[in-house]
Steps between C-alpha positions, in 0.01 A plus 500: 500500500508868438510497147209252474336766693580769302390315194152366684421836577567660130289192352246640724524821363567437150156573377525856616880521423405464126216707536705768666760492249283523217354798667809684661358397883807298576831638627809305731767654678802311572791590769802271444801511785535728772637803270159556405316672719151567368286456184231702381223422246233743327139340562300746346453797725689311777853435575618172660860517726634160567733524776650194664376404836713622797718223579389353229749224401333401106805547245181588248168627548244487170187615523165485260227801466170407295265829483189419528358839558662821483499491928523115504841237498536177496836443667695183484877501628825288617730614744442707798410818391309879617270598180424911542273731255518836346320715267651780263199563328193776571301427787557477879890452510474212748450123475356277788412123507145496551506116543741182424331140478720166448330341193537120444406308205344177656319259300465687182413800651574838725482520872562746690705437819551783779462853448837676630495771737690753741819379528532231211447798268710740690134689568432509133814583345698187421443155347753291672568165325650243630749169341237278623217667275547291237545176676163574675317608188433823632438742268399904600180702361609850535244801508657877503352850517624820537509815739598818594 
């Protein structure tokens, strides 16, 4: 049942996976066994850190970023996760989560679900992603900005 998730949600997506690609808007981080601790991935002036979930017990966590702004993510993951962002480029040095909205792709097209708040994004400083995101369909619209 997982995989068949997995795979609904990425046939949902595959329109803007090939887009992405094509365009250099798609990037995946992938944290196999509990040696690894944390993966980072470049997305554009941001920096992604994939850390596994306290207490998490997933043996792999995977996770999918399509740009589709230079301040806006889609994020689509498996495994219970915490999903933090940086910036090393010029400009106010730090990175906040203006908003997160679960996306679902009902009947051919996008809906948006709740908008998460307070503590379900760590007051704007963590996606947290859960094993049963997939299974649900739940996908994340991520919006960033920076500060000083």
């Amino acid at each position: 049942a997982p995989l068949r998730a997995a795979y609904g949600v990425l046939a949902q997506l595959a329109p803007l996976v090939l887009e992405g690609q094509r365009t250099g808007r798609v990037d995946a981080a992938l944290i196999e066994g509990s040696e690894q601790r944390a993966a980072r991935v470049e997305l554009g002036d941001f920096t992604a850190t994939v850390v596994p979930a306290a207490g998490s017990a997933s043996d792999r966590i995977g996770v999918l970023f399509i740009r589709n702004s230079a301040s806006e993510f889609l994020v689509a993951g498996s495994g219970d996760a915490r999903v933090t962002f940086s910036t090393g480029t010029a400009g106010p040095p730090l990175v906040g989560i203006e908003s997160i909205d679960e996306q679902f792709f009902e009947n051919g097209a996008w809906t948006t679900g709740r908008r998460l708040n307070g503590d379900e994004s760590s007051q704007g400083q963590a996606l947290r992603l859960q094993g049963a995101d997939l299974s649900q369909g739940r996908i994340y619209r991520v919006r960033l900005y920076r500060y000083r």
